[in-house]
Short mmCIF file of C-alpha atoms in Angstrom, two decimals:
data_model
loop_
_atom_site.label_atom_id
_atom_site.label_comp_id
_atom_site.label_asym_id
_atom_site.label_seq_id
_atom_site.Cartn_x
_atom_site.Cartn_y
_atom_site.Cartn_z
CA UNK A 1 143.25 -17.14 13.11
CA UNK A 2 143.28 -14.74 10.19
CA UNK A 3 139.86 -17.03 8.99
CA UNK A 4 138.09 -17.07 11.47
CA UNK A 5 136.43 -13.60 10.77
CA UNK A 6 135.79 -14.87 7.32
CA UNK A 7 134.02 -18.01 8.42
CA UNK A 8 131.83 -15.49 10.67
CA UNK A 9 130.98 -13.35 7.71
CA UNK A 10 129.99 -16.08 5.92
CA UNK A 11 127.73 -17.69 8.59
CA UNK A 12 125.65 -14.33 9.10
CA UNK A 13 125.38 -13.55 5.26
CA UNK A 14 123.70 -17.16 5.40
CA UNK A 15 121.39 -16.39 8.12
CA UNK A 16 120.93 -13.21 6.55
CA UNK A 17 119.74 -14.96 3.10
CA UNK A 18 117.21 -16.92 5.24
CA UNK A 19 115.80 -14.30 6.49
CA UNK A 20 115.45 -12.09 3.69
CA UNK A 21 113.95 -15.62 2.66
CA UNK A 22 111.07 -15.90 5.01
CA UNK A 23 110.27 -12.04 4.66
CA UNK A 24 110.25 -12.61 0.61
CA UNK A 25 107.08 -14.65 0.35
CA UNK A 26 106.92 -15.41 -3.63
CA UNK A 27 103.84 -13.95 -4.86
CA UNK A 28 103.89 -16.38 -7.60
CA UNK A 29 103.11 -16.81 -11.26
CA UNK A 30 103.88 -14.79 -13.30
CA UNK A 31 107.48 -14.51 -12.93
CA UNK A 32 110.33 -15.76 -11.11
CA UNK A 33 110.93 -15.94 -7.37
CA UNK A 34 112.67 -13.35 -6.44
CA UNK A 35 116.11 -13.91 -4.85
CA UNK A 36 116.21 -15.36 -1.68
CA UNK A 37 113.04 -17.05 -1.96
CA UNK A 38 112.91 -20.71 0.18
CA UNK A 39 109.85 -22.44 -1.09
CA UNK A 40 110.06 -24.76 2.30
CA UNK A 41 110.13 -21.68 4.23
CA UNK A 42 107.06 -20.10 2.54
CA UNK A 43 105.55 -23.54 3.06
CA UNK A 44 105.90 -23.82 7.07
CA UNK A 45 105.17 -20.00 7.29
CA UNK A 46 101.66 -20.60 6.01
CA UNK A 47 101.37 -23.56 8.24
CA UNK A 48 101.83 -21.40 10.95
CA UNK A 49 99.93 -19.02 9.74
CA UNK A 50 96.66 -21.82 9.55
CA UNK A 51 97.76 -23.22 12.88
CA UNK A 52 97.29 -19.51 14.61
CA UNK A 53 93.83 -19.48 12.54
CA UNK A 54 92.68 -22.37 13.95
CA UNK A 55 94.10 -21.77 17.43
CA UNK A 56 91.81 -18.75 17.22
CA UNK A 57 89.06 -20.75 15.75
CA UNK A 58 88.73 -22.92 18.84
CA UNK A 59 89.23 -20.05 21.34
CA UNK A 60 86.26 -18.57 20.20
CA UNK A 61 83.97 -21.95 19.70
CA UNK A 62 85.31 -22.45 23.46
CA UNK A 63 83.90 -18.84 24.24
CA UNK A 64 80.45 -19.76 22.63
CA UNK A 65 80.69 -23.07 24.35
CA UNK A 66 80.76 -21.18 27.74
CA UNK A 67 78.59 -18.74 27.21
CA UNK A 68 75.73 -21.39 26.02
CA UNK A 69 76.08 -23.16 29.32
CA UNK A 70 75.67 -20.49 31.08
CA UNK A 71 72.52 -19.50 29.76
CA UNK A 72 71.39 -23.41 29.56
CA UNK A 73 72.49 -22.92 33.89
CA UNK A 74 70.03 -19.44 33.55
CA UNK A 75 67.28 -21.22 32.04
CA UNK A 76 67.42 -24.46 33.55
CA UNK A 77 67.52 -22.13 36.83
CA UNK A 78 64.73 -19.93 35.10
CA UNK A 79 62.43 -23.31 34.62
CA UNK A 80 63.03 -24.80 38.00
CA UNK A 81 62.18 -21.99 40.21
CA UNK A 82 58.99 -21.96 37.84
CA UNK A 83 58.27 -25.80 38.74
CA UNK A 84 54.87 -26.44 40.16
CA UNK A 85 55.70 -28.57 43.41
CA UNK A 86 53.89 -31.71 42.36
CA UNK A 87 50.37 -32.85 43.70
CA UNK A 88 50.03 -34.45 47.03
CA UNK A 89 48.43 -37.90 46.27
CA UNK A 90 45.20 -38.37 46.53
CA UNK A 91 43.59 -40.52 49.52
CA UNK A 92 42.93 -44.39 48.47
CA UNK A 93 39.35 -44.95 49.06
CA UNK A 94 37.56 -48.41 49.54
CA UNK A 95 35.22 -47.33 46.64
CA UNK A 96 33.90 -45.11 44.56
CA UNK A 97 33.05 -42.01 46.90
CA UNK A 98 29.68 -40.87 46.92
CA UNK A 99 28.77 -37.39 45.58
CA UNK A 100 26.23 -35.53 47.61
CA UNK A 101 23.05 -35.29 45.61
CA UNK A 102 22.91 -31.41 44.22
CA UNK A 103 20.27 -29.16 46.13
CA UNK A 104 17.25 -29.24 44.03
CA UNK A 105 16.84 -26.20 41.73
CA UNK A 106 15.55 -23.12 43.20
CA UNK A 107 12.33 -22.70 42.18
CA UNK A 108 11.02 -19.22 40.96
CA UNK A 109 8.23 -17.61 42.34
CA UNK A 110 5.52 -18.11 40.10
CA UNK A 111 4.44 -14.21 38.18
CA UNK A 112 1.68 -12.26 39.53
CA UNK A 113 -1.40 -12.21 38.94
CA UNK A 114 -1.59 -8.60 37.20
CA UNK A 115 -5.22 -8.31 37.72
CA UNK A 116 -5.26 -9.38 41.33
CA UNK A 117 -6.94 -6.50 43.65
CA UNK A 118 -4.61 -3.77 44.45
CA UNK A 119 -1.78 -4.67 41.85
CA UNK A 120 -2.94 -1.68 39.31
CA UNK A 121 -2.84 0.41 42.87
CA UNK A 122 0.31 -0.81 44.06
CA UNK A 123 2.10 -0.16 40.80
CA UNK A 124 0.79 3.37 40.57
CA UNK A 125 2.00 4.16 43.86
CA UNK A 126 5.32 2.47 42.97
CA UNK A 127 5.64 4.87 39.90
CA UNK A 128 4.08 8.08 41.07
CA UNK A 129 6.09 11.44 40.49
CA UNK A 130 8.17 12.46 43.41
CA UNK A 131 7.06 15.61 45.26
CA UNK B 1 34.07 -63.85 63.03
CA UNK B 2 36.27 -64.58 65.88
CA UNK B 3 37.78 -61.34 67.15
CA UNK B 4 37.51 -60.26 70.62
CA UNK B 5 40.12 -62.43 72.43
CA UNK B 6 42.74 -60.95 69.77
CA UNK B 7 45.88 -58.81 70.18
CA UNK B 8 45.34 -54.89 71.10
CA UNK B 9 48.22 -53.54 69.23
CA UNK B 10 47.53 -49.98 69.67
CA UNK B 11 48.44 -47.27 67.00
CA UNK B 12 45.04 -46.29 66.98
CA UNK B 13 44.44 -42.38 66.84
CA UNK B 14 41.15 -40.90 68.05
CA UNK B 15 40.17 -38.11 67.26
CA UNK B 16 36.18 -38.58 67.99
CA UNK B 17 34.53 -35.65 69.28
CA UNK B 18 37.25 -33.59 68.42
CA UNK B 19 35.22 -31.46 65.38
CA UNK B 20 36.18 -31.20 61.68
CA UNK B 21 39.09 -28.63 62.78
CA UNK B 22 39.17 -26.80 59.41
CA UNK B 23 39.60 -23.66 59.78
CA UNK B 24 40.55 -21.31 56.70
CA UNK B 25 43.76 -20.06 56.51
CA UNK B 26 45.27 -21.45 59.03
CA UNK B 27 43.41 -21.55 62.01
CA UNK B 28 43.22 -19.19 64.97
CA UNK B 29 46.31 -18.60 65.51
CA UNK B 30 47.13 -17.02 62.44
CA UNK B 31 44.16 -14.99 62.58
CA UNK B 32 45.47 -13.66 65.88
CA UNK B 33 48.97 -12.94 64.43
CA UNK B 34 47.69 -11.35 61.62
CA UNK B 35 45.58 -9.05 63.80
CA UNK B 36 48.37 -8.12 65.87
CA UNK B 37 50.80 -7.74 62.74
CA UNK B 38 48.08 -5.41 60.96
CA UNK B 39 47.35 -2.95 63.85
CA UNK B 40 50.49 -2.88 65.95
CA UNK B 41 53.15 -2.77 63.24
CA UNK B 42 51.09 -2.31 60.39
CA UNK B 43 51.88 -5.32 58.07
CA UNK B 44 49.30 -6.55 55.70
CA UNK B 45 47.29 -9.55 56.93
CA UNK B 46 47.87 -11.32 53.48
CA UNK B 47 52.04 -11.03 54.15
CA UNK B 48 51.18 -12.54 57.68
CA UNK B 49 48.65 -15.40 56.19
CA UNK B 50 51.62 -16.32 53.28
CA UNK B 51 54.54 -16.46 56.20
CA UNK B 52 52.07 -18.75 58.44
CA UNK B 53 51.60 -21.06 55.47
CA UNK B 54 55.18 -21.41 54.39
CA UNK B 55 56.41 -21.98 57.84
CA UNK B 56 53.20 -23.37 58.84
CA UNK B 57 52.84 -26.19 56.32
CA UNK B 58 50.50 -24.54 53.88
CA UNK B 59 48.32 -23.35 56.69
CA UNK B 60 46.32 -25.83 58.06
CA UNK B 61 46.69 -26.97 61.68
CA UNK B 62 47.50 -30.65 61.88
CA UNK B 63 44.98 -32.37 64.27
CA UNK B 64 46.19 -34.96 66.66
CA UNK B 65 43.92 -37.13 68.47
CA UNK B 66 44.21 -39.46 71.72
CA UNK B 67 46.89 -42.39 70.59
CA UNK B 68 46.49 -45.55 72.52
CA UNK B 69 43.39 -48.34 72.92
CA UNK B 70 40.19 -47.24 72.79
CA UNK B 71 37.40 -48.30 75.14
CA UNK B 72 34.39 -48.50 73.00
CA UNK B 73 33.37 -51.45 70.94
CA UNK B 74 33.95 -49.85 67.75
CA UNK B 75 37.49 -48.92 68.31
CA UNK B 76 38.09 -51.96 70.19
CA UNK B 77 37.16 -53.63 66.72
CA UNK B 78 39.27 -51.62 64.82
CA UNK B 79 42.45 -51.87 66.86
CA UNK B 80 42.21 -55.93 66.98
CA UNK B 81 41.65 -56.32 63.50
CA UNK B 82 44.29 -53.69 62.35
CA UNK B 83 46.73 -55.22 65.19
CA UNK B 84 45.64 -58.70 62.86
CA UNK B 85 46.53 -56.96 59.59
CA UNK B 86 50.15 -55.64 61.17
CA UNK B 87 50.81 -59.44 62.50
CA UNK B 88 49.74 -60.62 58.74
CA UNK B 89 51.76 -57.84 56.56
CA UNK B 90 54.91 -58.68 59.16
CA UNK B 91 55.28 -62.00 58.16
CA UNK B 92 54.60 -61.07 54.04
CA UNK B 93 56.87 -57.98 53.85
CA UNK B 94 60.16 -57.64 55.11
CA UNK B 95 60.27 -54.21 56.66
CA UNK B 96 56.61 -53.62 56.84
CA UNK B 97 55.55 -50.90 58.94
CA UNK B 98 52.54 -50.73 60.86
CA UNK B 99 50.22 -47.59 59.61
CA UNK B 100 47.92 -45.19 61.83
CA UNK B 101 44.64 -45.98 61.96
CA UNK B 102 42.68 -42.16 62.96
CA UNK B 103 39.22 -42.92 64.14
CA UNK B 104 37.22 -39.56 62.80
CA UNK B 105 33.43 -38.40 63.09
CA UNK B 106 32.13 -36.37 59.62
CA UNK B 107 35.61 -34.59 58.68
CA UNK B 108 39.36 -34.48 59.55
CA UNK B 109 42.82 -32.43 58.61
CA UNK B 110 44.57 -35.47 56.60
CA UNK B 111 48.25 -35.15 54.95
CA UNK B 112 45.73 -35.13 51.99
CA UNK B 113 43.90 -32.57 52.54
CA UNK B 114 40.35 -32.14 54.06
CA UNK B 115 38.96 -35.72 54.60
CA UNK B 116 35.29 -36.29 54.82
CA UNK B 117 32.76 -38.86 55.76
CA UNK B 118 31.40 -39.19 52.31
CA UNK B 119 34.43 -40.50 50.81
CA UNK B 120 34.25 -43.28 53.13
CA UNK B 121 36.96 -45.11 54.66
CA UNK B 122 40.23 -44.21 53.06
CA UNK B 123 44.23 -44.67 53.18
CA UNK B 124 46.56 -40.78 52.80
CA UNK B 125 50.02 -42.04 51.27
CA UNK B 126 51.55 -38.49 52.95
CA UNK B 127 50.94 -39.39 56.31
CA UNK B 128 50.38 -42.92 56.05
CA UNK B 129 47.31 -43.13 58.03
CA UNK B 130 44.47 -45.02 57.48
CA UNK B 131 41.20 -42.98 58.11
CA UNK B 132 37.94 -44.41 59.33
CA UNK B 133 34.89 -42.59 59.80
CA UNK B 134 32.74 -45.35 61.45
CA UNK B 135 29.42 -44.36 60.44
CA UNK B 136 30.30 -46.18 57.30
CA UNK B 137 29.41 -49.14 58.36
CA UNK B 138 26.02 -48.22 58.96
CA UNK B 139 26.38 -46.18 55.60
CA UNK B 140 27.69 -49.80 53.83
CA UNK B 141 24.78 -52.14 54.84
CA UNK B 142 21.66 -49.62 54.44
CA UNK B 143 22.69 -47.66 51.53
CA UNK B 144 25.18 -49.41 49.55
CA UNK B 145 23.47 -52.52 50.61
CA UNK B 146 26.97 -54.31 51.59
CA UNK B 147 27.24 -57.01 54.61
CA UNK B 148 27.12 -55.62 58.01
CA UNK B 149 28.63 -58.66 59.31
CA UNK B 150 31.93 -58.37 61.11
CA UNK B 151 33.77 -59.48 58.60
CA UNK B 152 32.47 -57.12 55.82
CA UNK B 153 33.68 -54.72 58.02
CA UNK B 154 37.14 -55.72 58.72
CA UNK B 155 37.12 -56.31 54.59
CA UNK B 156 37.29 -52.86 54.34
CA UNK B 157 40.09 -51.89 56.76
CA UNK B 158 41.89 -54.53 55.43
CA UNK B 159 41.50 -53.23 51.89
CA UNK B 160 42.93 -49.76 53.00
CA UNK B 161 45.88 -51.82 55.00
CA UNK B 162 46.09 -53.42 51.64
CA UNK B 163 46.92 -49.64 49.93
CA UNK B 164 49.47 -49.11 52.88
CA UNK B 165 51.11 -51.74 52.03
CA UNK B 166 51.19 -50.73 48.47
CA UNK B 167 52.43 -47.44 49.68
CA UNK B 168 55.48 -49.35 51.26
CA UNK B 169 55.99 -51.84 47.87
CA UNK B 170 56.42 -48.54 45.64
CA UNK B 171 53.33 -50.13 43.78
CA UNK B 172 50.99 -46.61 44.40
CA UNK B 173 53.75 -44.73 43.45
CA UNK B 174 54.57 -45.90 40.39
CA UNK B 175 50.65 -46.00 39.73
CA UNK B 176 50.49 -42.26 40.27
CA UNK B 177 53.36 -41.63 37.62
CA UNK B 178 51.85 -43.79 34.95
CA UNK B 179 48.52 -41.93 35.72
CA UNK B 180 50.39 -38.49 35.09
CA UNK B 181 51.74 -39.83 32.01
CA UNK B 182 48.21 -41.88 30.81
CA UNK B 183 46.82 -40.31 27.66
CA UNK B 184 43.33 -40.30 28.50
CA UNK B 185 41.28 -40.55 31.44
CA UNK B 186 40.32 -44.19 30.37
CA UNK B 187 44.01 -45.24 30.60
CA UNK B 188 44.28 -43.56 34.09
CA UNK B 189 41.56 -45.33 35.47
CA UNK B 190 42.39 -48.67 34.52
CA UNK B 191 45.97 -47.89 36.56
CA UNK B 192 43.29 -46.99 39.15
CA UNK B 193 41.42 -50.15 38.95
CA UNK B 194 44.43 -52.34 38.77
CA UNK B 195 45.37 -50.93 42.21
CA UNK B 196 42.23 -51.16 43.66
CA UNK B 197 41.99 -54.83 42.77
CA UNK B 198 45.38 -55.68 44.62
CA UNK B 199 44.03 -54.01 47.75
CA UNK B 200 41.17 -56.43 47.82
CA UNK B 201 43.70 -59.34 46.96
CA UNK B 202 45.83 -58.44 50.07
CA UNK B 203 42.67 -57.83 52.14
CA UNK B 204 42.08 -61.52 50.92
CA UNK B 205 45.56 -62.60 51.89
CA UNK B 206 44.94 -60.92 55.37
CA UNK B 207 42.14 -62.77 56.00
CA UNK B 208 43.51 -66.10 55.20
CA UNK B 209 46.70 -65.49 57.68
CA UNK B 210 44.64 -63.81 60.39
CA UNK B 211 44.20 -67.19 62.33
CA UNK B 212 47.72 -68.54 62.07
CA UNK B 213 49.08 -65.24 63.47
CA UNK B 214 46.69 -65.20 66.24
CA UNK B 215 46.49 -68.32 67.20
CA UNK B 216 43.30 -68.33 66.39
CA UNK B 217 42.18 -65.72 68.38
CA UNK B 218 40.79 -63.49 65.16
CA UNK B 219 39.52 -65.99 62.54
CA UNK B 220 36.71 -66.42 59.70
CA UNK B 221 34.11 -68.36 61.20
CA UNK B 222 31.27 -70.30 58.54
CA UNK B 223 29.52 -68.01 56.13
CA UNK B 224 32.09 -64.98 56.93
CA UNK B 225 33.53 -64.85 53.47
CA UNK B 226 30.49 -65.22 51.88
CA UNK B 227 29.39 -61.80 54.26
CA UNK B 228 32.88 -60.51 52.52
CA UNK B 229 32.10 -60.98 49.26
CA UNK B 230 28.67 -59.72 49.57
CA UNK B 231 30.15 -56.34 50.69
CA UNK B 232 32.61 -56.33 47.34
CA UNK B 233 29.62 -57.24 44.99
CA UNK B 234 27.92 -54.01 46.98
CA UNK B 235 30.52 -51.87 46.24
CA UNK B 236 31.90 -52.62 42.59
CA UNK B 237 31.41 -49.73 40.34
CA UNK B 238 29.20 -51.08 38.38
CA UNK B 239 26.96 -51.70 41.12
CA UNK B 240 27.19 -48.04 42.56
CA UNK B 241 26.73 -46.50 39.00
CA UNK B 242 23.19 -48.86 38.76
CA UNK B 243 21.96 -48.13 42.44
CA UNK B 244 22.87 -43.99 41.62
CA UNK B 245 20.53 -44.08 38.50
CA UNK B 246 23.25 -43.54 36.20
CA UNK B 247 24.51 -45.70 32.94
CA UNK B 248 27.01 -48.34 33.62
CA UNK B 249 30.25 -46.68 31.77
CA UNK B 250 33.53 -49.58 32.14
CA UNK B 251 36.18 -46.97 31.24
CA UNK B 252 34.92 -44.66 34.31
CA UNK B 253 35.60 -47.51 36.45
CA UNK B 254 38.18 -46.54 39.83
CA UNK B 255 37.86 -49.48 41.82
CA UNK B 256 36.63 -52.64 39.20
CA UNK B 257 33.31 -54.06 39.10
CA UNK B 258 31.72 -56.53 41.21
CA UNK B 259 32.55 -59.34 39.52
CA UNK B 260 36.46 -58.59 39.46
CA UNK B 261 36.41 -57.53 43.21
CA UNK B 262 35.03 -60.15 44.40
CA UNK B 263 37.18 -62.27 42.15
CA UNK B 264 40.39 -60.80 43.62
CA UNK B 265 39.18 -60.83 47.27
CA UNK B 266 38.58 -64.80 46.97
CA UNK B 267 42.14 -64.94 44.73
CA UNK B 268 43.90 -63.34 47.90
CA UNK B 269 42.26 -65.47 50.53
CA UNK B 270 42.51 -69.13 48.73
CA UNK B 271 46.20 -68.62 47.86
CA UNK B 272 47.11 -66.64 50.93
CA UNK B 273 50.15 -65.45 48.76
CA UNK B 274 50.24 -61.31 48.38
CA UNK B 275 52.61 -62.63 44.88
CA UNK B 276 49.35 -63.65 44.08
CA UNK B 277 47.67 -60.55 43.61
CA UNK B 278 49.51 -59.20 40.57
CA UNK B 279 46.34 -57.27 38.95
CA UNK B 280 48.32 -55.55 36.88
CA UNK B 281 49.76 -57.88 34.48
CA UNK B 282 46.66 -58.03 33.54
CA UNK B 283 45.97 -54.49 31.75
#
């Protein structure tokens, strides 16, 4: 019974060492690890350490990835409400319709004769000076 | 031809006598409501015109005309014959439905818009009718210098039963999407022409089964397809480009030249087979 203490001691200085361990990264060259140091522990700490990277990597590319469809769900809505509806077909005829001939030109009048009787009298009435 | 004793199927819409009905905007009716809307409660015509037309079916008052048989010799003509065509296109397509045929004098309301004499006799996919304006007939043999026989004239209806039932096949359809997709107006055309051509096959193939579905009661008589092919020689684009003055251009072509309609008419009516008439394998 009088060991049993002992053996407990022991046990926590050893978990004690491992965790002084895994809160003793070794910087590395130059010099020596420092006391304590678990090269496997350092290892699977920087595993975790990329594995919490990437787990934050694909949170955010999932982010992205939602907010892209929602604006391709904008646009798409943006381009359909924008749709032309399409053309009503046209009738099937049994050939070539006609076109109605075009109204001849209109024809001007043809000018005046300038020297005609009463023109020169006409014109100065047209451009006397008002009273 | 042989016609009178045959069946009166009905289905024929008149709407004779009944005016062109176009009226802008929507017709009376929203003319009144506007009126009412602008100086009772105040509300802008426009905002009355736009509600009429979306609820309204973009505005323009359908016309209906008297269904049933109609009494005059014309439209006793047309009923027989298209009555013939429905008995044919029964037999050739399983689940062929029978089309309206709307008897019209100088312009109607159509599902495709304004329809008017001058584009002669013609088929609306939208509504499926079939829409005759019979002073074509008269038009066909003095200015387009087609057949007047009877059988030119049933030709014709025929040839627009013949785009109803191209309607039904999906063939017009998938015409119209090529056309959208056609790189030039050339290539578009020739879609046109290729449907065309198949109308006056399956007015062929009509008019070789009219007799066995009748009993013989509508049936070509000596000298009646000759009359038939007279009236496609008369209205081949070609043709209409010479007798309008104008240079003969193939790639503005819509419905085929003479030569090729008449070639597809007598295809349809010596094989009597609407698998027959596939014009457009032959782009």
């Amino acid at each position: 019974m009088r060991r049993l203490p002992f053996l407990l001691l022991l046990i926590a200085a050893q978990c004690g060492a491992a965790g002084l361990a895994q809160a003793q990264p070794w910087p590395g060259w130059p010099g020596p690890p420092p006391a304590g140091y678990s090269a496997s522990a350092t290892t699977a700490e920087r595993h975790r350490q990329a594995i919490e990277q990437l787990r934050a990597q694909a949170d955010q590319r999932e982010a992205e990835a939602e907010r892209q469809r929602l604006q391709t769900d904008r646009v798409l809505r943006l381009l359909e409400g924008a749709r032309i509806p399409a053309p009503a077909p046209p009738p099937a005829t049994a050939y070539a319709p006609r076109l109605a001939p075009l109204p001849p030109p209109a024809r001007l009048a043809p000018p005046l004769d300038q020297n005609a009787a009463g023109v020169r009298e006409i014109d100065a009435w047209l451009s006397r000076q008002p009273h | 031809m042989r016609w009178q004793g045959g069946r009166r199927g009905g289905g024929v819409e008149d709407r004779r006598g009944m005016g062109g009905g176009a009226v802008a905007g929507g017709g009376i009716g929203v003319l009144v409501l506007a009126a009412i809307g602008y100086f009772v409660f105040g509300i802008d015509p426009n905002t009355t015109q736009q509600l009429a037309s979306q609820f309204g079916g973009a505005g323009q008052a359908e016309q209906q005309g008297q269904m049933g048989s109609p009494e005059d010799q014309d439209g006793h003509f047309v009923e027989v014959i298209g009555s013939n065509i429905n008995d044919v296109w029964a037999t050739k397509l399983k689940g062929y439905t029978a089309p309206t045929t709307v008897l019209y004098e100088q312009g109607t309301q159509t599902g495709c818009g304004f329809g008017q004499a001058a584009m002669g006799p013609f088929y609306c996919p939208t509504d499926q009718k079939v829409y005759l304006d019979l002073s074509f007939w008269r038009e066909m043999e003095s200015k387009l210098g087609a057949s007047g026989a009877d059988f030119a004239k049933a030709y014709v209806i025929a040839h627009e039963f013949g785009h109803h039932v191209q309607t039904l096949t999906g063939a017009s359809q998938q015409v119209q999407r090529a056309q959208q997709a056609a790189r030039s107006q050339a290539e578009g055309n020739r879609y046109s022409v290729a449907l065309e051509l198949q109308a006056d096959c399956y007015a062929g193939v009509w008019a070789s089964n009219a007799a066995a579905v009748s009993n013989g009661q509508v049936a070509l008589e000596p000298g009646d397809l000759e009359e038939g092919m007279k009236t496609a020689q008369a209205i081949g684009d070609d043709t209409l480009q010479r007798r309008g003055g104008g240079r003969v251009s193939p790639e503005s072509f819509t419905h085929g030249s003479s030569a090729q309609r008449v070639e597809w008419l007598q295809r349809g009516y010596q094989t009597g087979d609407p698998a027959a008439c596939d014009t457009f394998s032959q782009l």
